Amino acid sequence: MNIQKETKVSYFNPETSYSSFHFIHTLRKCCKDCFSLDKNLVILCIGSDRVIGDCLGPLVGHKLSSLFKNSDIHVYGTLKNPVHAKNLDITIKKIRASIQNPYIIALDSSLGTNSHVGCVTLGKGALHPGIGTGKNLPHVGDIFITGIVNESGLNNISTLQTTHLATVVKLADFISTGVYMSVRPSKAR
């Protein structure tokens, strides 16, 4: 992932004590603009359900779509209807055309250094999906969240295909719980 230099990226290790608390607190701070400007929250979960290392987005979307079923929070990208390289552009256009004043949390899996595998990143600004696999996809989001599923290397496509499912599921559980606790409707707080 290529993040602009002025963007502060926070890293969270789900194995570390209090990381869930810090993730929730940081995401709430990032979402202040959404809540104070009365924008409509959209959670855009990017990835393919056909590649283990790339299924983080659809897994999180699947979990969040049931948690936010009866709320005004919009979730795109699930196991049943994934948002991936082939339909990302049209999905972004659909969001902008159908949701007034959207505030987008964009989520995707990523590759990183060996010491960051299994960590979650969070920051304000756009997500740049597809960079690890050489795809030129539209940048999207007001906030980005990534789960680092494996180590970046010479053949990142193969790396995504051989990623451990346990790593992806652990990250999906951490992210979906953290997002829900951060942005759940005020009635549920």
Backbone as JSON Lines, residues from 0, in Angstrom:
{"i":0,"aa":"M","n":[0.84,-1.17,0.0],"ca":[0.0,0.0,0.0],"c":[0.89,1.23,0.0]}
{"i":1,"aa":"N","n":[0.52,2.22,-0.77],"ca":[1.27,3.45,-0.87],"c":[0.48,4.56,-0.19]}
{"i":2,"aa":"I","n":[0.92,5.0,0.98],"ca":[0.23,6.02,1.74],"c":[1.02,7.32,1.62]}
{"i":3,"aa":"Q","n":[0.3,8.44,1.47],"ca":[0.97,9.74,1.38],"c":[1.75,9.99,2.67]}
{"i":4,"aa":"K","n":[2.86,10.71,2.57],"ca":[3.74,10.91,3.72],"c":[3.07,11.65,4.87]}
{"i":5,"aa":"E","n":[2.15,12.59,4.58],"ca":[1.53,13.35,5.66],"c":[0.47,12.54,6.42]}
{"i":6,"aa":"T","n":[0.13,11.39,5.93],"ca":[-0.85,10.54,6.59],"c":[-0.18,9.79,7.73]}
{"i":7,"aa":"K","n":[-0.79,9.89,8.93],"ca":[-0.29,9.15,10.08],"c":[-0.95,7.78,10.07]}
{"i":8,"aa":"V","n":[-0.14,6.75,10.03],"ca":[-0.63,5.39,10.03],"c":[-0.39,4.79,11.41]}
{"i":9,"aa":"S","n":[-1.44,4.27,12.02],"ca":[-1.32,3.59,13.31],"c":[-1.36,2.09,13.08]}
{"i":10,"aa":"Y","n":[-0.53,1.36,13.8],"ca":[-0.45,-0.09,13.71],"c":[-0.99,-0.71,14.99]}
{"i":11,"aa":"F","n":[-1.76,-1.8,14.84],"ca":[-2.34,-2.49,15.98],"c":[-2.08,-3.98,15.82]}
{"i":12,"aa":"N","n":[-1.53,-4.59,16.86],"ca":[-1.28,-6.02,16.86],"c":[-2.37,-6.69,17.69]}
{"i":13,"aa":"P","n":[-3.27,-7.45,17.06],"ca":[-4.36,-8.08,17.81],"c":[-3.9,-8.98,18.96]}
{"i":14,"aa":"E","n":[-2.64,-9.4,18.95],"ca":[-2.11,-10.27,20.0],"c":[-1.67,-9.49,21.24]}
{"i":15,"aa":"T","n":[-1.61,-8.16,21.15],"ca":[-1.1,-7.33,22.23],"c":[-2.24,-6.86,23.14]}
{"i":16,"aa":"S","n":[-1.97,-6.82,24.43],"ca":[-2.97,-6.34,25.39],"c":[-3.41,-4.92,25.04]}
{"i":17,"aa":"Y","n":[-4.66,-4.65,25.17],"ca":[-5.28,-3.34,24.97],"c":[-5.27,-2.85,23.53]}
{"i":18,"aa":"S","n":[-4.81,-3.67,22.58],"ca":[-4.79,-3.19,21.19],"c":[-6.2,-2.96,20.66]}
{"i":19,"aa":"S","n":[-7.15,-3.77,21.08],"ca":[-8.53,-3.58,20.66],"c":[-9.06,-2.24,21.18]}
{"i":20,"aa":"F","n":[-8.79,-1.95,22.43],"ca":[-9.2,-0.67,23.02],"c":[-8.58,0.5,22.25]}
{"i":21,"aa":"H","n":[-7.3,0.41,21.94],"ca":[-6.62,1.5,21.22],"c":[-7.14,1.63,19.79]}
{"i":22,"aa":"F","n":[-7.44,0.51,19.13],"ca":[-8.0,0.56,17.79],"c":[-9.36,1.27,17.81]}
{"i":23,"aa":"I","n":[-10.22,0.89,18.73],"ca":[-11.55,1.51,18.84],"c":[-11.43,3.0,19.11]}
{"i":24,"aa":"H","n":[-10.58,3.37,20.05],"ca":[-10.38,4.78,20.41],"c":[-9.85,5.58,19.2]}
{"i":25,"aa":"T","n":[-8.89,5.04,18.49],"ca":[-8.31,5.73,17.33],"c":[-9.32,5.86,16.2]}
{"i":26,"aa":"L","n":[-10.09,4.81,15.95],"ca":[-11.1,4.88,14.9],"c":[-12.2,5.88,15.25]}
{"i":27,"aa":"R","n":[-12.6,5.92,16.5],"ca":[-13.6,6.93,16.92],"c":[-13.09,8.34,16.66]}
{"i":28,"aa":"K","n":[-11.82,8.58,16.98],"ca":[-11.24,9.92,16.71],"c":[-11.24,10.21,15.22]}
{"i":29,"aa":"C","n":[-10.89,9.22,14.4],"ca":[-10.88,9.41,12.95],"c":[-12.28,9.7,12.4]}
{"i":30,"aa":"C","n":[-13.3,9.13,13.02],"ca":[-14.68,9.26,12.54],"c":[-15.38,10.53,13.02]}
{"i":31,"aa":"K","n":[-14.71,11.36,13.8],"ca":[-15.35,12.57,14.32],"c":[-15.93,13.44,13.21]}
{"i":32,"aa":"D","n":[-15.21,13.55,12.07],"ca":[-15.72,14.35,10.95],"c":[-17.04,13.8,10.46]}
{"i":33,"aa":"C","n":[-17.14,12.51,10.37],"ca":[-18.36,11.88,9.88],"c":[-19.53,12.22,10.8]}
{"i":34,"aa":"F","n":[-19.33,12.08,12.09],"ca":[-20.42,12.3,13.03],"c":[-20.73,13.78,13.2]}
{"i":35,"aa":"S","n":[-19.71,14.65,13.23],"ca":[-19.96,16.07,13.43],"c":[-20.53,16.75,12.2]}
{"i":36,"aa":"L","n":[-20.24,16.27,11.01],"ca":[-20.74,16.87,9.78],"c":[-22.0,16.19,9.27]}
{"i":37,"aa":"D","n":[-22.55,15.27,10.06],"ca":[-23.78,14.58,9.71],"c":[-23.7,13.91,8.34]}
{"i":38,"aa":"K","n":[-22.6,13.19,8.12],"ca":[-22.43,12.45,6.88],"c":[-22.98,11.05,7.04]}
{"i":39,"aa":"N","n":[-23.18,10.37,5.93],"ca":[-23.68,9.0,5.94],"c":[-22.51,8.03,5.86]}
{"i":40,"aa":"L","n":[-22.39,7.2,6.87],"ca":[-21.25,6.29,6.97],"c":[-21.39,5.1,6.02]}
{"i":41,"aa":"V","n":[-20.33,4.87,5.26],"ca":[-20.24,3.74,4.34],"c":[-18.99,2.96,4.69]}
{"i":42,"aa":"I","n":[-19.13,1.66,4.83],"ca":[-17.97,0.79,5.06],"c":[-17.79,-0.02,3.79]}
{"i":43,"aa":"L","n":[-16.68,0.22,3.1],"ca":[-16.38,-0.41,1.82],"c":[-15.29,-1.45,2.03]}
{"i":44,"aa":"C","n":[-15.68,-2.72,1.96],"ca":[-14.79,-3.85,2.23],"c":[-14.34,-4.45,0.9]}
{"i":45,"aa":"I","n":[-13.08,-4.26,0.56],"ca":[-12.56,-4.62,-0.76],"c":[-11.81,-5.95,-0.69]}
{"i":46,"aa":"G","n":[-12.02,-6.79,-1.7],"ca":[-11.28,-8.04,-1.78],"c":[-12.07,-9.1,-2.51]}
{"i":47,"aa":"S","n":[-11.4,-10.19,-2.77],"ca":[-12.01,-11.31,-3.49],"c":[-12.23,-12.48,-2.55]}
{"i":48,"aa":"D","n":[-13.35,-13.14,-2.7],"ca":[-13.61,-14.33,-1.89],"c":[-12.94,-15.57,-2.48]}
{"i":49,"aa":"R","n":[-12.22,-15.41,-3.58],"ca":[-11.6,-16.55,-4.27],"c":[-10.12,-16.73,-3.94]}
{"i":50,"aa":"V","n":[-9.54,-15.79,-3.19],"ca":[-8.13,-15.87,-2.82],"c":[-8.04,-15.65,-1.31]}
{"i":51,"aa":"I","n":[-7.48,-16.61,-0.6],"ca":[-7.46,-16.54,0.87],"c":[-6.87,-15.22,1.36]}
{"i":52,"aa":"G","n":[-5.74,-14.81,0.83],"ca":[-5.09,-13.59,1.3],"c":[-5.84,-12.32,0.96]}
{"i":53,"aa":"D","n":[-6.79,-12.42,0.05],"ca":[-7.55,-11.24,-0.37],"c":[-8.99,-11.26,0.15]}
{"i":54,"aa":"C","n":[-9.34,-12.25,0.97],"ca":[-10.73,-12.36,1.41],"c":[-11.01,-11.64,2.72]}
{"i":55,"aa":"L","n":[-10.05,-10.88,3.23],"ca":[-10.27,-10.13,4.47],"c":[-11.46,-9.18,4.33]}
{"i":56,"aa":"G","n":[-11.49,-8.4,3.27],"ca":[-12.59,-7.45,3.07],"c":[-13.95,-8.13,3.05]}
{"i":57,"aa":"P","n":[-14.16,-9.15,2.2],"ca":[-15.45,-9.82,2.19],"c":[-15.83,-10.46,3.53]}
{"i":58,"aa":"L","n":[-14.85,-11.0,4.27],"ca":[-15.15,-11.57,5.59],"c":[-15.63,-10.49,6.56]}
{"i":59,"aa":"V","n":[-14.93,-9.37,6.59],"ca":[-15.34,-8.27,7.47],"c":[-16.7,-7.74,7.04]}
{"i":60,"aa":"G","n":[-16.89,-7.57,5.74],"ca":[-18.19,-7.11,5.23],"c":[-19.32,-8.04,5.6]}
{"i":61,"aa":"H","n":[-19.06,-9.34,5.52],"ca":[-20.06,-10.35,5.9],"c":[-20.46,-10.18,7.37]}
{"i":62,"aa":"K","n":[-19.47,-10.04,8.24],"ca":[-19.73,-9.89,9.67],"c":[-20.48,-8.58,9.95]}
{"i":63,"aa":"L","n":[-20.01,-7.48,9.34],"ca":[-20.61,-6.17,9.62],"c":[-22.0,-6.03,9.02]}
{"i":64,"aa":"S","n":[-22.25,-6.66,7.88],"ca":[-23.57,-6.51,7.26],"c":[-24.66,-7.08,8.16]}
{"i":65,"aa":"S","n":[-24.37,-8.13,8.91],"ca":[-25.38,-8.65,9.83],"c":[-25.47,-7.78,11.09]}
{"i":66,"aa":"L","n":[-24.35,-7.24,11.56],"ca":[-24.38,-6.37,12.75],"c":[-25.1,-5.05,12.48]}
{"i":67,"aa":"F","n":[-24.97,-4.53,11.26],"ca":[-25.58,-3.25,10.91],"c":[-26.85,-3.42,10.07]}
{"i":68,"aa":"K","n":[-27.46,-4.6,10.14],"ca":[-28.61,-4.93,9.3],"c":[-29.74,-3.9,9.4]}
{"i":69,"aa":"N","n":[-30.08,-3.47,10.59],"ca":[-31.19,-2.54,10.79],"c":[-30.71,-1.16,11.19]}
{"i":70,"aa":"S","n":[-29.63,-0.71,10.59],"ca":[-29.11,0.62,10.92],"c":[-28.96,1.42,9.63]}
{"i":71,"aa":"D","n":[-28.55,2.67,9.77],"ca":[-28.35,3.52,8.6],"c":[-26.89,3.51,8.13]}
{"i":72,"aa":"I","n":[-26.11,2.55,8.61],"ca":[-24.73,2.38,8.16],"c":[-24.74,1.42,6.97]}
{"i":73,"aa":"H","n":[-24.1,1.84,5.87],"ca":[-24.1,1.08,4.63],"c":[-22.82,0.25,4.53]}
{"i":74,"aa":"V","n":[-22.96,-1.05,4.26],"ca":[-21.81,-1.94,4.12],"c":[-21.8,-2.49,2.69]}
{"i":75,"aa":"Y","n":[-20.68,-2.3,2.0],"ca":[-20.48,-2.83,0.65],"c":[-19.3,-3.79,0.7]}
{"i":76,"aa":"G","n":[-19.43,-4.93,0.0],"ca":[-18.36,-5.91,-0.07],"c":[-18.53,-7.0,0.96]}
{"i":77,"aa":"T","n":[-19.22,-8.06,0.58],"ca":[-19.46,-9.2,1.47],"c":[-19.04,-10.48,0.76]}
{"i":78,"aa":"L","n":[-19.16,-11.6,1.45],"ca":[-18.85,-12.88,0.8],"c":[-19.82,-13.15,-0.35]}
{"i":79,"aa":"K","n":[-21.07,-12.74,-0.19],"ca":[-22.07,-12.97,-1.23],"c":[-21.91,-11.98,-2.39]}
{"i":80,"aa":"N","n":[-21.55,-10.75,-2.09],"ca":[-21.39,-9.69,-3.11],"c":[-20.07,-8.95,-2.89]}
{"i":81,"aa":"P","n":[-18.95,-9.58,-3.23],"ca":[-17.65,-8.92,-2.99],"c":[-17.42,-7.72,-3.9]}
{"i":82,"aa":"V","n":[-16.64,-6.78,-3.4],"ca":[-16.17,-5.64,-4.19],"c":[-14.69,-5.88,-4.44]}
{"i":83,"aa":"H","n":[-14.33,-6.01,-5.71],"ca":[-12.96,-6.38,-6.08],"c":[-12.5,-5.52,-7.26]}
{"i":84,"aa":"A","n":[-11.36,-5.85,-7.81],"ca":[-10.75,-5.04,-8.87],"c":[-11.7,-4.8,-10.05]}
{"i":85,"aa":"K","n":[-12.5,-5.8,-10.39],"ca":[-13.35,-5.68,-11.59],"c":[-14.59,-4.83,-11.37]}
{"i":86,"aa":"N","n":[-15.03,-4.66,-10.12],"ca":[-16.25,-3.87,-9.9],"c":[-16.06,-2.72,-8.91]}
{"i":87,"aa":"L","n":[-14.84,-2.43,-8.53],"ca":[-14.58,-1.36,-7.56],"c":[-15.02,-0.01,-8.1]}
{"i":88,"aa":"D","n":[-14.63,0.32,-9.32],"ca":[-14.96,1.62,-9.9],"c":[-16.47,1.84,-9.97]}
{"i":89,"aa":"I","n":[-17.19,0.85,-10.43],"ca":[-18.65,0.99,-10.55],"c":[-19.31,1.05,-9.16]}
{"i":90,"aa":"T","n":[-18.74,0.35,-8.19],"ca":[-19.28,0.4,-6.83],"c":[-19.09,1.79,-6.22]}
{"i":91,"aa":"I","n":[-17.92,2.39,-6.44],"ca":[-17.68,3.76,-5.94],"c":[-18.68,4.72,-6.56]}
{"i":92,"aa":"K","n":[-18.91,4.59,-7.87],"ca":[-19.89,5.45,-8.54],"c":[-21.29,5.23,-7.99]}
{"i":93,"aa":"K","n":[-21.64,3.98,-7.71],"ca":[-22.96,3.66,-7.15],"c":[-23.11,4.29,-5.77]}
{"i":94,"aa":"I","n":[-22.08,4.21,-4.95],"ca":[-22.13,4.81,-3.6],"c":[-22.35,6.31,-3.72]}
{"i":95,"aa":"R","n":[-21.57,6.97,-4.57],"ca":[-21.67,8.44,-4.69],"c":[-23.01,8.87,-5.28]}
{"i":96,"aa":"A","n":[-23.62,8.02,-6.13],"ca":[-24.91,8.36,-6.74],"c":[-26.09,8.07,-5.81]}
{"i":97,"aa":"S","n":[-25.98,7.09,-4.94],"ca":[-27.13,6.67,-4.15],"c":[-27.1,7.11,-2.69]}
{"i":98,"aa":"I","n":[-25.95,7.53,-2.19],"ca":[-25.84,7.92,-0.79],"c":[-25.39,9.37,-0.71]}
{"i":99,"aa":"Q","n":[-26.24,10.18,-0.15],"ca":[-25.93,11.6,-0.04],"c":[-24.85,11.82,1.02]}
{"i":100,"aa":"N","n":[-23.84,12.58,0.68],"ca":[-22.79,12.97,1.61],"c":[-22.12,11.76,2.27]}
{"i":101,"aa":"P","n":[-21.57,10.82,1.48],"ca":[-20.98,9.62,2.08],"c":[-19.64,9.9,2.75]}
{"i":102,"aa":"Y","n":[-19.39,9.2,3.83],"ca":[-18.1,9.21,4.52],"c":[-17.65,7.76,4.52]}
{"i":103,"aa":"I","n":[-16.58,7.47,3.79],"ca":[-16.22,6.08,3.49],"c":[-15.03,5.59,4.32]}
{"i":104,"aa":"I","n":[-15.27,4.48,5.01],"ca":[-14.17,3.73,5.63],"c":[-13.85,2.61,4.64]}
{"i":105,"aa":"A","n":[-12.68,2.66,4.03],"ca":[-12.26,1.67,3.05],"c":[-11.34,0.65,3.72]}
{"i":106,"aa":"L","n":[-11.6,-0.62,3.44],"ca":[-10.89,-1.69,4.12],"c":[-10.39,-2.7,3.09]}
{"i":107,"aa":"D","n":[-9.17,-3.17,3.27],"ca":[-8.6,-4.16,2.34],"c":[-7.48,-4.92,3.05]}
{"i":108,"aa":"S","n":[-7.13,-6.06,2.5],"ca":[-5.95,-6.77,2.98],"c":[-4.72,-6.14,2.33]}
{"i":109,"aa":"S","n":[-3.58,-6.35,2.96],"ca":[-2.34,-5.83,2.38],"c":[-1.19,-6.76,2.74]}
{"i":110,"aa":"L","n":[-0.08,-6.52,2.08],"ca":[1.17,-7.23,2.36],"c":[2.14,-6.24,2.97]}
{"i":111,"aa":"G","n":[3.04,-6.73,3.8],"ca":[3.98,-5.82,4.45],"c":[5.25,-6.52,4.84]}
{"i":112,"aa":"T","n":[5.95,-5.92,5.78],"ca":[7.19,-6.53,6.26],"c":[6.85,-7.71,7.17]}
{"i":113,"aa":"N","n":[7.78,-8.6,7.34],"ca":[7.57,-9.78,8.16],"c":[7.14,-9.41,9.58]}
{"i":114,"aa":"S","n":[7.72,-8.34,10.13],"ca":[7.4,-7.96,11.51],"c":[5.99,-7.39,11.64]}
{"i":115,"aa":"H","n":[5.36,-7.0,10.54],"ca":[4.0,-6.44,10.6],"c":[2.91,-7.43,10.2]}
{"i":116,"aa":"V","n":[3.28,-8.63,9.78],"ca":[2.27,-9.62,9.4],"c":[1.39,-9.9,10.61]}
{"i":117,"aa":"G","n":[0.07,-9.88,10.41],"ca":[-0.88,-10.08,11.49],"c":[-1.32,-8.8,12.16]}
{"i":118,"aa":"C","n":[-0.81,-7.66,11.7],"ca":[-1.18,-6.37,12.27],"c":[-2.25,-5.68,11.42]}
{"i":119,"aa":"V","n":[-2.9,-4.71,12.03],"ca":[-3.91,-3.9,11.38],"c":[-3.39,-2.47,11.31]}
{"i":120,"aa":"T","n":[-3.61,-1.81,10.17],"ca":[-3.27,-0.4,10.06],"c":[-4.54,0.42,9.97]}
{"i":121,"aa":"L","n":[-4.46,1.66,10.42],"ca":[-5.59,2.57,10.41],"c":[-5.08,3.98,10.22]}
{"i":122,"aa":"G","n":[-5.75,4.75,9.38],"ca":[-5.36,6.14,9.19],"c":[-6.41,6.92,8.43]}
{"i":123,"aa":"K","n":[-6.27,8.23,8.46],"ca":[-7.15,9.1,7.69],"c":[-6.59,9.23,6.29]}
{"i":124,"aa":"G","n":[-7.47,9.25,5.31],"ca":[-7.05,9.38,3.93],"c":[-7.53,8.21,3.1]}
{"i":125,"aa":"A","n":[-7.18,8.25,1.85],"ca":[-7.65,7.24,0.9],"c":[-6.82,5.97,0.94]}
{"i":126,"aa":"L","n":[-7.5,4.86,0.71],"ca":[-6.87,3.56,0.53],"c":[-6.45,3.44,-0.93]}
{"i":127,"aa":"H","n":[-5.32,2.82,-1.17],"ca":[-4.82,2.61,-2.54],"c":[-4.82,1.12,-2.83]}
{"i":128,"aa":"P","n":[-6.0,0.55,-3.14],"ca":[-6.06,-0.9,-3.34],"c":[-5.31,-1.36,-4.59]}
{"i":129,"aa":"G","n":[-4.82,-2.58,-4.56],"ca":[-4.2,-3.19,-5.72],"c":[-2.74,-2.9,-5.92]}
{"i":130,"aa":"I","n":[-2.15,-2.04,-5.12],"ca":[-0.75,-1.67,-5.34],"c":[0.17,-2.88,-5.18]}
{"i":131,"aa":"G","n":[-0.11,-3.73,-4.18],"ca":[0.74,-4.89,-3.93],"c":[0.77,-5.89,-5.07]}
{"i":132,"aa":"T","n":[-0.27,-5.89,-5.9],"ca":[-0.33,-6.82,-7.03],"c":[-0.19,-6.11,-8.37]}
{"i":133,"aa":"G","n":[0.22,-4.85,-8.34],"ca":[0.49,-4.11,-9.57],"c":[-0.75,-3.62,-10.31]}
{"i":134,"aa":"K","n":[-1.88,-3.54,-9.63],"ca":[-3.11,-3.06,-10.27],"c":[-3.25,-1.56,-10.05]}
{"i":135,"aa":"N","n":[-3.78,-0.89,-11.05],"ca":[-4.01,0.55,-10.96],"c":[-5.51,0.77,-10.72]}
{"i":136,"aa":"L","n":[-5.9,0.8,-9.46],"ca":[-7.29,0.93,-9.08],"c":[-7.54,2.31,-8.47]}
{"i":137,"aa":"P","n":[-8.8,2.75,-8.47],"ca":[-9.09,4.07,-7.9],"c":[-8.82,4.11,-6.4]}
{"i":138,"aa":"H","n":[-8.3,5.23,-5.95],"ca":[-8.09,5.45,-4.53],"c":[-9.46,5.79,-3.94]}
{"i":139,"aa":"V","n":[-9.72,5.3,-2.73],"ca":[-11.05,5.49,-2.15],"c":[-10.97,5.56,-0.63]}
{"i":140,"aa":"G","n":[-11.84,6.37,-0.07],"ca":[-12.01,6.4,1.38],"c":[-11.59,7.7,2.03]}
{"i":141,"aa":"D","n":[-12.24,7.97,3.14],"ca":[-11.86,9.08,4.02],"c":[-10.99,8.55,5.15]}
{"i":142,"aa":"I","n":[-11.19,7.27,5.45],"ca":[-10.4,6.52,6.44],"c":[-10.03,5.2,5.78]}
{"i":143,"aa":"F","n":[-8.84,4.69,6.07],"ca":[-8.46,3.38,5.55],"c":[-8.12,2.44,6.7]}
{"i":144,"aa":"I","n":[-8.43,1.19,6.49],"ca":[-8.04,0.12,7.41],"c":[-7.49,-1.01,6.56]}
{"i":145,"aa":"T","n":[-6.34,-1.52,6.93],"ca":[-5.81,-2.7,6.25],"c":[-5.42,-3.75,7.28]}
{"i":146,"aa":"G","n":[-5.5,-4.98,6.85],"ca":[-4.98,-6.09,7.64],"c":[-3.8,-6.66,6.87]}
{"i":147,"aa":"I","n":[-2.66,-6.71,7.5],"ca":[-1.46,-7.21,6.83],"c":[-1.45,-8.74,6.96]}
{"i":148,"aa":"V","n":[-1.79,-9.4,5.85],"ca":[-2.03,-10.84,5.87],"c":[-0.79,-11.68,5.61]}
{"i":149,"aa":"N","n":[0.23,-11.07,4.99],"ca":[1.43,-11.84,4.66],"c":[2.56,-10.87,4.32]}
{"i":150,"aa":"E","n":[3.74,-11.45,4.11],"ca":[4.92,-10.65,3.79],"c":[4.99,-10.37,2.29]}
{"i":151,"aa":"S","n":[5.29,-9.13,1.96],"ca":[5.46,-8.74,0.56],"c":[6.74,-9.36,0.02]}
{"i":152,"aa":"G","n":[6.69,-9.77,-1.25],"ca":[7.86,-10.4,-1.84],"c":[7.89,-10.23,-3.34]}
{"i":153,"aa":"L","n":[8.56,-11.16,-4.02],"ca":[8.71,-11.07,-5.46],"c":[7.44,-11.43,-6.21]}
{"i":154,"aa":"N","n":[6.66,-12.38,-5.7],"ca":[5.44,-12.81,-6.37],"c":[4.26,-12.64,-5.41]}
{"i":155,"aa":"N","n":[3.76,-11.43,-5.3],"ca":[2.72,-11.13,-4.34],"c":[1.39,-11.84,-4.63]}
{"i":156,"aa":"I","n":[1.11,-12.1,-5.88],"ca":[-0.13,-12.82,-6.21],"c":[-0.07,-14.23,-5.64]}
{"i":157,"aa":"S","n":[1.05,-14.9,-5.81],"ca":[1.22,-16.23,-5.23],"c":[1.2,-16.18,-3.71]}
{"i":158,"aa":"T","n":[1.79,-15.15,-3.14],"ca":[1.8,-14.99,-1.69],"c":[0.38,-14.88,-1.16]}
{"i":159,"aa":"L","n":[-0.48,-14.11,-1.82],"ca":[-1.88,-13.98,-1.38],"c":[-2.61,-15.32,-1.47]}
{"i":160,"aa":"Q","n":[-2.27,-16.12,-2.47],"ca":[-2.93,-17.41,-2.65],"c":[-2.51,-18.44,-1.61]}
{"i":161,"aa":"T","n":[-1.35,-18.25,-1.0],"ca":[-0.85,-19.22,-0.02],"c":[-0.85,-18.67,1.4]}
{"i":162,"aa":"T","n":[-1.61,-17.64,1.64],"ca":[-1.73,-17.04,2.97],"c":[-2.53,-17.97,3.89]}
{"i":163,"aa":"H","n":[-2.18,-17.99,5.15],"ca":[-2.89,-18.81,6.13],"c":[-4.26,-18.22,6.42]}
{"i":164,"aa":"L","n":[-5.29,-19.04,6.31],"ca":[-6.66,-18.61,6.59],"c":[-6.78,-18.15,8.04]}
{"i":165,"aa":"A","n":[-6.08,-18.78,8.96],"ca":[-6.15,-18.41,10.37],"c":[-5.74,-16.96,10.59]}
{"i":166,"aa":"T","n":[-4.74,-16.49,9.85],"ca":[-4.31,-15.09,9.96],"c":[-5.41,-14.16,9.5]}
{"i":167,"aa":"V","n":[-6.04,-14.5,8.38],"ca":[-7.1,-13.65,7.82],"c":[-8.3,-13.61,8.77]}
{"i":168,"aa":"V","n":[-8.69,-14.76,9.31],"ca":[-9.84,-14.82,10.22],"c":[-9.57,-14.03,11.49]}
{"i":169,"aa":"K","n":[-8.36,-14.15,12.04],"ca":[-8.01,-13.39,13.25],"c":[-8.11,-11.89,12.98]}
{"i":170,"aa":"L","n":[-7.6,-11.44,11.85],"ca":[-7.68,-10.03,11.5],"c":[-9.14,-9.6,11.27]}
{"i":171,"aa":"A","n":[-9.92,-10.43,10.6],"ca":[-11.33,-10.11,10.33],"c":[-12.11,-9.97,11.64]}
{"i":172,"aa":"D","n":[-11.87,-10.86,12.59],"ca":[-12.55,-10.77,13.88],"c":[-12.17,-9.48,14.61]}
{"i":173,"aa":"F","n":[-10.89,-9.17,14.64],"ca":[-10.4,-7.96,15.32],"c":[-11.0,-6.71,14.68]}
{"i":174,"aa":"I","n":[-10.93,-6.63,13.35],"ca":[-11.4,-5.43,12.64],"c":[-12.92,-5.28,12.76]}
{"i":175,"aa":"S","n":[-13.67,-6.35,12.53],"ca":[-15.13,-6.22,12.56],"c":[-15.63,-5.85,13.96]}
{"i":176,"aa":"T","n":[-15.06,-6.44,14.99],"ca":[-15.44,-6.07,16.35],"c":[-15.08,-4.62,16.64]}
{"i":177,"aa":"G","n":[-13.88,-4.21,16.25],"ca":[-13.44,-2.83,16.48],"c":[-14.27,-1.81,15.74]}
{"i":178,"aa":"V","n":[-14.59,-2.08,14.48],"ca":[-15.41,-1.16,13.69],"c":[-16.8,-1.07,14.32]}
{"i":179,"aa":"Y","n":[-17.38,-2.21,14.65],"ca":[-18.72,-2.19,15.25],"c":[-18.73,-1.38,16.54]}
{"i":180,"aa":"M","n":[-17.78,-1.61,17.41],"ca":[-17.73,-0.9,18.69],"c":[-17.46,0.6,18.51]}
{"i":181,"aa":"S","n":[-16.82,0.96,17.42],"ca":[-16.48,2.37,17.18],"c":[-17.63,3.17,16.59]}
{"i":182,"aa":"V","n":[-18.41,2.54,15.71],"ca":[-19.39,3.32,14.93],"c":[-20.82,2.83,15.08]}
{"i":183,"aa":"R","n":[-21.05,1.87,15.96],"ca":[-22.41,1.35,16.12],"c":[-23.39,2.48,16.41]}
{"i":184,"aa":"P","n":[-24.62,2.3,16.02],"ca":[-25.63,3.33,16.26],"c":[-25.71,3.72,17.73]}
{"i":185,"aa":"S","n":[-25.95,4.99,17.98],"ca":[-25.92,5.51,19.36],"c":[-26.91,4.8,20.28]}
{"i":186,"aa":"K","n":[-28.0,4.27,19.74],"ca":[-28.97,3.55,20.56],"c":[-28.32,2.31,21.2]}
{"i":187,"aa":"A","n":[-27.33,1.74,20.49],"ca":[-26.7,0.51,20.98],"c":[-25.55,0.8,21.93]}
{"i":188,"aa":"R","n":[-25.11,2.04,22.05],"ca":[-23.95,2.35,22.9],"c":[-24.24,2.29,24.35]}
